[in-house]
mmCIF file of C-alpha atoms in Angstrom:
data_model
loop_
_atom_site.group_PDB
_atom_site.id
_atom_site.type_symbol
_atom_site.label_atom_id
_atom_site.label_comp_id
_atom_site.label_asym_id
_atom_site.label_seq_id
_atom_site.Cartn_x
_atom_site.Cartn_y
_atom_site.Cartn_z
ATOM 1 C CA ASP Z 1 66.746 19.867 44.626
ATOM 2 C CA VAL Z 2 64.373 17.538 44.739
ATOM 3 C CA LYS Z 3 63.014 16.734 41.734
ATOM 4 C CA VAL Z 4 59.481 15.145 40.999
ATOM 5 C CA THR Z 5 58.527 15.123 37.203
ATOM 6 C CA GLN Z 6 55.272 14.286 35.316
ATOM 7 C CA SER Z 7 55.235 13.564 31.891
ATOM 8 C CA SER Z 8 52.996 15.874 30.729
ATOM 9 C CA ARG Z 9 51.175 19.312 31.834
ATOM 10 C CA TYR Z 10 47.996 18.833 29.775
ATOM 11 C CA LEU Z 11 46.202 16.281 28.108
ATOM 12 C CA VAL Z 12 43.140 15.809 26.041
ATOM 13 C CA LYS Z 13 41.841 11.870 25.744
ATOM 14 C CA ARG Z 14 38.866 10.466 24.372
ATOM 15 C CA THR Z 15 36.162 8.579 26.132
ATOM 16 C CA GLY Z 16 37.177 4.734 26.380
ATOM 17 C CA GLU Z 17 41.112 5.538 25.895
ATOM 18 C CA LYS Z 18 43.741 3.651 27.911
ATOM 19 C CA VAL Z 19 45.853 6.744 29.689
ATOM 20 C CA PHE Z 20 48.781 6.465 31.210
ATOM 21 C CA LEU Z 21 50.566 9.446 33.023
ATOM 22 C CA GLU Z 22 54.029 8.971 34.399
ATOM 23 C CA CYS Z 23 56.252 10.250 37.362
ATOM 24 C CA VAL Z 24 59.786 10.022 37.301
ATOM 25 C CA GLN Z 25 61.343 11.359 40.732
ATOM 26 C CA ASP Z 26 65.293 11.855 41.065
ATOM 27 C CA MET Z 27 66.044 11.782 45.131
ATOM 28 C CA ASP Z 28 65.955 7.954 45.516
ATOM 29 C CA HIS Z 29 62.418 8.241 47.384
ATOM 30 C CA GLU Z 30 60.726 4.870 48.674
ATOM 31 C CA ASN Z 31 57.086 6.470 48.478
ATOM 32 C CA MET Z 32 55.454 7.749 45.705
ATOM 33 C CA PHE Z 33 52.025 8.835 45.639
ATOM 34 C CA TRP Z 34 49.026 9.597 42.865
ATOM 35 C CA TYR Z 35 46.221 12.187 43.845
ATOM 36 C CA ARG Z 36 43.704 13.835 42.043
ATOM 37 C CA GLN Z 37 42.530 17.341 42.761
ATOM 38 C CA ASP Z 38 39.166 18.662 42.145
ATOM 39 C CA PRO Z 39 37.835 22.274 42.971
ATOM 40 C CA GLY Z 40 36.297 21.994 46.643
ATOM 41 C CA LEU Z 41 37.362 18.986 47.035
ATOM 42 C CA GLY Z 42 41.289 19.151 47.851
ATOM 43 C CA LEU Z 43 43.706 16.750 46.754
ATOM 44 C CA ARG Z 44 42.316 12.945 47.420
ATOM 45 C CA LEU Z 45 44.871 9.937 47.215
ATOM 46 C CA ILE Z 46 44.234 7.715 44.176
ATOM 47 C CA TYR Z 47 47.316 5.046 45.022
ATOM 48 C CA PHE Z 48 50.623 5.071 46.936
ATOM 49 C CA SER Z 49 53.643 2.885 46.426
ATOM 50 C CA TYR Z 50 56.365 2.486 49.120
ATOM 51 C CA ASP Z 51 58.688 0.258 47.317
ATOM 52 C CA VAL Z 52 59.215 -1.290 43.726
ATOM 53 C CA LYS Z 53 56.212 -3.491 42.793
ATOM 54 C CA MET Z 54 54.247 -2.851 45.633
ATOM 55 C CA LYS Z 55 51.100 -0.273 45.549
ATOM 56 C CA GLU Z 56 48.408 0.339 47.776
ATOM 57 C CA LYS Z 57 45.041 1.873 47.438
ATOM 58 C CA GLY Z 58 44.312 4.893 48.519
ATOM 59 C CA ASP Z 59 40.746 6.834 48.889
ATOM 60 C CA ILE Z 60 39.501 6.790 45.409
ATOM 61 C CA PRO Z 61 41.430 4.077 43.488
ATOM 62 C CA GLU Z 62 38.097 2.999 41.121
ATOM 63 C CA GLY Z 63 38.888 3.222 37.828
ATOM 64 C CA TYR Z 64 42.773 3.530 38.158
ATOM 65 C CA SER Z 65 45.716 1.388 38.159
ATOM 66 C CA VAL Z 66 49.132 2.091 38.861
ATOM 67 C CA SER Z 67 52.694 0.540 38.030
ATOM 68 C CA ARG Z 68 55.920 0.442 39.618
ATOM 69 C CA GLU Z 69 58.627 -1.470 38.049
ATOM 70 C CA LYS Z 70 61.510 0.951 38.901
ATOM 71 C CA LYS Z 71 62.153 2.935 42.088
ATOM 72 C CA GLU Z 72 62.109 6.326 40.357
ATOM 73 C CA ARG Z 73 58.658 5.726 38.445
ATOM 74 C CA PHE Z 74 55.207 5.350 39.473
ATOM 75 C CA SER Z 75 52.724 5.663 36.568
ATOM 76 C CA LEU Z 76 49.016 5.903 36.842
ATOM 77 C CA ILE Z 77 46.821 4.117 34.234
ATOM 78 C CA LEU Z 78 43.198 5.201 33.555
ATOM 79 C CA GLU Z 79 42.194 1.865 31.942
ATOM 80 C CA SER Z 80 39.130 3.093 30.314
ATOM 81 C CA ALA Z 81 38.983 6.876 30.540
ATOM 82 C CA SER Z 82 35.505 8.432 31.769
ATOM 83 C CA THR Z 83 34.412 12.158 31.394
ATOM 84 C CA ASN Z 84 34.298 12.362 35.053
ATOM 85 C CA GLN Z 85 38.093 11.500 35.382
ATOM 86 C CA THR Z 86 38.654 14.829 33.887
ATOM 87 C CA SER Z 87 40.805 16.451 36.962
ATOM 88 C CA MET Z 88 44.140 17.714 37.810
ATOM 89 C CA TYR Z 89 46.779 14.826 38.689
ATOM 90 C CA LEU Z 90 49.459 15.184 41.065
ATOM 91 C CA CYS Z 91 52.305 13.166 41.950
ATOM 92 C CA ALA Z 92 54.340 13.047 45.021
ATOM 93 C CA SER Z 93 57.141 11.352 46.453
ATOM 94 C CA SER Z 94 58.875 10.948 49.975
ATOM 95 C CA LEU Z 95 61.252 9.233 52.334
ATOM 96 C CA ILE Z 96 59.970 6.208 53.945
ATOM 97 C CA GLY Z 97 59.288 5.059 57.280
ATOM 98 C CA ARG Z 98 60.714 8.793 59.277
ATOM 99 C CA MET Z 99 58.204 11.176 60.885
ATOM 100 C CA GLY Z 100 58.678 14.339 59.751
ATOM 101 C CA THR Z 101 59.233 13.378 56.084
ATOM 102 C CA GLU Z 102 57.451 15.679 53.563
ATOM 103 C CA ALA Z 103 56.318 15.011 50.401
ATOM 104 C CA PHE Z 104 57.499 16.401 47.013
ATOM 105 C CA PHE Z 105 55.131 17.401 44.408
ATOM 106 C CA GLY Z 106 55.139 17.403 40.648
ATOM 107 C CA GLN Z 107 53.839 20.464 38.692
ATOM 108 C CA GLY Z 108 50.737 18.561 37.917
ATOM 109 C CA THR Z 109 48.674 17.162 34.540
ATOM 110 C CA ARG Z 110 45.471 18.394 33.564
ATOM 111 C CA LEU Z 111 43.517 15.718 31.898
ATOM 112 C CA THR Z 112 40.711 16.316 29.427
ATOM 113 C CA VAL Z 113 38.416 13.452 28.732
ATOM 114 C CA VAL Z 114 36.168 14.627 26.206
ATOM 115 C CA GLY L 1 35.281 8.493 58.380
ATOM 116 C CA GLU L 2 38.470 10.292 59.656
ATOM 117 C CA SER L 3 39.388 13.960 57.704
ATOM 118 C CA VAL L 4 41.355 16.878 57.908
ATOM 119 C CA GLY L 5 39.342 20.109 56.934
ATOM 120 C CA LEU L 6 39.727 23.839 56.708
ATOM 121 C CA HIS L 7 37.088 26.315 58.595
ATOM 122 C CA LEU L 8 37.164 29.228 55.761
ATOM 123 C CA PRO L 9 37.688 28.360 52.225
ATOM 124 C CA THR L 10 38.501 31.960 51.390
ATOM 125 C CA LEU L 11 40.734 34.777 53.254
ATOM 126 C CA SER L 12 41.488 38.352 52.132
ATOM 127 C CA VAL L 13 43.965 40.466 53.486
ATOM 128 C CA GLN L 14 46.023 43.971 52.993
ATOM 129 C CA GLU L 15 49.598 43.417 52.550
ATOM 130 C CA GLY L 16 51.716 43.851 55.586
ATOM 131 C CA ASP L 17 49.062 42.538 57.798
ATOM 132 C CA ASN L 18 49.418 39.136 59.526
ATOM 133 C CA SER L 19 47.028 36.260 57.965
ATOM 134 C CA ILE L 20 45.856 32.887 60.149
ATOM 135 C CA ILE L 21 44.486 30.427 58.304
ATOM 136 C CA ASN L 22 42.834 27.515 59.971
ATOM 137 C CA CYS L 23 42.752 23.667 59.999
ATOM 138 C CA ALA L 24 40.437 21.107 61.847
ATOM 139 C CA TYR L 25 41.118 17.412 62.127
ATOM 140 C CA SER L 26 39.349 14.478 63.620
ATOM 141 C CA ASN L 27 41.870 11.731 63.638
ATOM 142 C CA SER L 28 42.884 11.934 67.035
ATOM 143 C CA ALA L 29 45.958 9.225 66.086
ATOM 144 C CA SER L 30 47.390 11.926 63.787
ATOM 145 C CA ASP L 31 50.777 12.398 64.636
ATOM 146 C CA TYR L 32 52.251 14.540 62.079
ATOM 147 C CA PHE L 33 50.962 17.712 60.298
ATOM 148 C CA ILE L 34 52.182 19.838 57.392
ATOM 149 C CA TRP L 35 51.433 22.941 55.736
ATOM 150 C CA TYR L 36 51.459 23.316 51.745
ATOM 151 C CA LYS L 37 51.188 26.191 49.453
ATOM 152 C CA GLN L 38 50.087 26.140 46.153
ATOM 153 C CA GLU L 39 50.542 28.582 43.473
ATOM 154 C CA SER L 40 48.470 28.796 40.236
ATOM 155 C CA GLY L 41 49.705 26.274 37.847
ATOM 156 C CA LYS L 42 52.331 24.533 40.382
ATOM 157 C CA GLY L 43 52.411 21.431 42.280
ATOM 158 C CA PRO L 44 51.905 21.901 46.329
ATOM 159 C CA GLN L 45 54.681 23.140 47.876
ATOM 160 C CA PHE L 46 55.848 22.531 51.573
ATOM 161 C CA ILE L 47 55.841 25.608 53.841
ATOM 162 C CA ILE L 48 56.036 24.008 57.238
ATOM 163 C CA ASP L 49 55.503 20.950 59.739
ATOM 164 C CA ILE L 50 54.519 19.991 63.172
ATOM 165 C CA ARG L 51 54.678 16.651 65.550
ATOM 166 C CA SER L 52 51.762 16.322 67.346
ATOM 167 C CA ASN L 53 54.137 16.325 70.256
ATOM 168 C CA MET L 54 54.935 19.990 69.968
ATOM 169 C CA ASP L 55 52.181 22.714 70.302
ATOM 170 C CA LYS L 56 54.262 25.509 68.356
ATOM 171 C CA ARG L 57 56.890 25.598 65.863
ATOM 172 C CA GLN L 58 58.339 28.853 63.906
ATOM 173 C CA GLY L 59 59.901 29.028 60.574
ATOM 174 C CA GLN L 60 60.504 32.200 58.373
ATOM 175 C CA ARG L 61 57.717 34.546 58.670
ATOM 176 C CA VAL L 62 55.336 31.571 59.450
ATOM 177 C CA THR L 63 54.052 29.817 62.611
ATOM 178 C CA VAL L 64 52.322 26.754 63.131
ATOM 179 C CA LEU L 65 50.318 26.403 66.365
ATOM 180 C CA LEU L 66 48.576 22.802 67.379
ATOM 181 C CA ASN L 67 46.005 22.541 69.578
ATOM 182 C CA LYS L 68 45.435 18.793 70.048
ATOM 183 C CA THR L 69 42.988 19.297 72.781
ATOM 184 C CA VAL L 70 40.379 20.685 70.308
ATOM 185 C CA LYS L 71 42.028 19.096 67.356
ATOM 186 C CA HIS L 72 43.114 22.667 65.676
ATOM 187 C CA LEU L 73 45.808 23.441 63.424
ATOM 188 C CA SER L 74 46.486 27.025 62.071
ATOM 189 C CA LEU L 75 49.096 28.893 60.029
ATOM 190 C CA GLN L 76 50.306 31.944 60.839
ATOM 191 C CA ILE L 77 51.721 34.297 58.149
ATOM 192 C CA ALA L 78 53.380 37.554 59.164
ATOM 193 C CA ALA L 79 53.560 40.672 57.250
ATOM 194 C CA THR L 80 51.719 39.061 54.634
ATOM 195 C CA GLN L 81 52.891 39.890 51.044
ATOM 196 C CA PRO L 82 51.470 39.687 47.521
ATOM 197 C CA GLY L 83 53.639 36.864 46.578
ATOM 198 C CA ASP L 84 51.782 34.823 49.698
ATOM 199 C CA SER L 85 48.613 34.881 47.673
ATOM 200 C CA ALA L 86 47.960 30.642 46.715
ATOM 201 C CA VAL L 87 45.816 28.255 48.283
ATOM 202 C CA TYR L 88 47.427 26.736 51.316
ATOM 203 C CA PHE L 89 46.466 22.974 52.582
ATOM 204 C CA CYS L 90 46.883 21.280 55.961
ATOM 205 C CA ALA L 91 47.857 17.611 55.559
ATOM 206 C CA GLU L 92 47.927 14.738 58.284
ATOM 207 C CA ILE L 93 50.623 11.902 57.714
ATOM 208 C CA THR L 94 48.847 8.735 58.847
ATOM 209 C CA HIS L 95 51.540 6.169 59.371
ATOM 210 C CA TYR L 96 50.781 2.863 58.157
ATOM 211 C CA THR L 97 53.974 0.942 59.553
ATOM 212 C CA SER L 98 56.906 2.569 58.240
ATOM 213 C CA TYR L 99 54.731 4.261 55.426
ATOM 214 C CA GLY L 100 53.720 7.743 55.085
ATOM 215 C CA LYS L 101 50.796 8.736 53.406
ATOM 216 C CA LEU L 102 49.373 12.062 53.092
ATOM 217 C CA THR L 103 45.791 12.989 53.791
ATOM 218 C CA PHE L 104 44.665 16.734 53.036
ATOM 219 C CA GLY L 105 42.057 19.192 53.832
ATOM 220 C CA GLN L 106 40.226 21.101 51.166
ATOM 221 C CA GLY L 107 42.545 24.194 50.865
ATOM 222 C CA THR L 108 42.347 27.921 52.006
ATOM 223 C CA ILE L 109 42.537 30.610 49.382
ATOM 224 C CA LEU L 110 44.567 33.488 50.698
ATOM 225 C CA THR L 111 44.414 36.571 48.738
ATOM 226 C CA VAL L 112 46.701 39.672 49.567
ATOM 227 C CA HIS L 113 45.975 42.821 48.517
ATOM 228 C CA PRO L 114 48.537 45.588 47.819
#
């Protein structure tokens, strides 16, 4: 079974803190994604990566950065957390290139910024 | 901008009935679609996919229909069960060269009453 693991289920951080969300996948997938999920807005893409050290901005990259130093690990960084970044964060991975490649999701990290 | 969206945000059905969840998309270049199911407290889980060169695909108790003329996608669930209660998302893959970037709709909440 494909496994995408996010390091925390729940996090509470203070405004202004630097926050790291970690994601690890065990299927040797090239693509990895970070989404945030908010009620009524569905899943919105923050960043994605198609290879080690490669990254592309998604639809809402402002206030976030990412790191992909190893193929299996994709980190989302909130440089200075703000209350409007309170959300559910979902990591996903998929194989590169071929049509019909589904993405596999982690269980999510619910981040609260106070 | 391009978007993938759902007509109905909520759907309530009786156990044993058939369910139909709809999705409209606006990107005429979309070439691949996926339906995901998300249960409470979990990440989205793949249900079924369809390529743009198809108009119907069947799985176990589920059928996806694609109408490219009106840019409409639907998910049919036969003999709906309480375990089918979840949020259902349609997603579109946009291929940038060889990357698979998922764009999600807002989601439909399906509630199955025993």
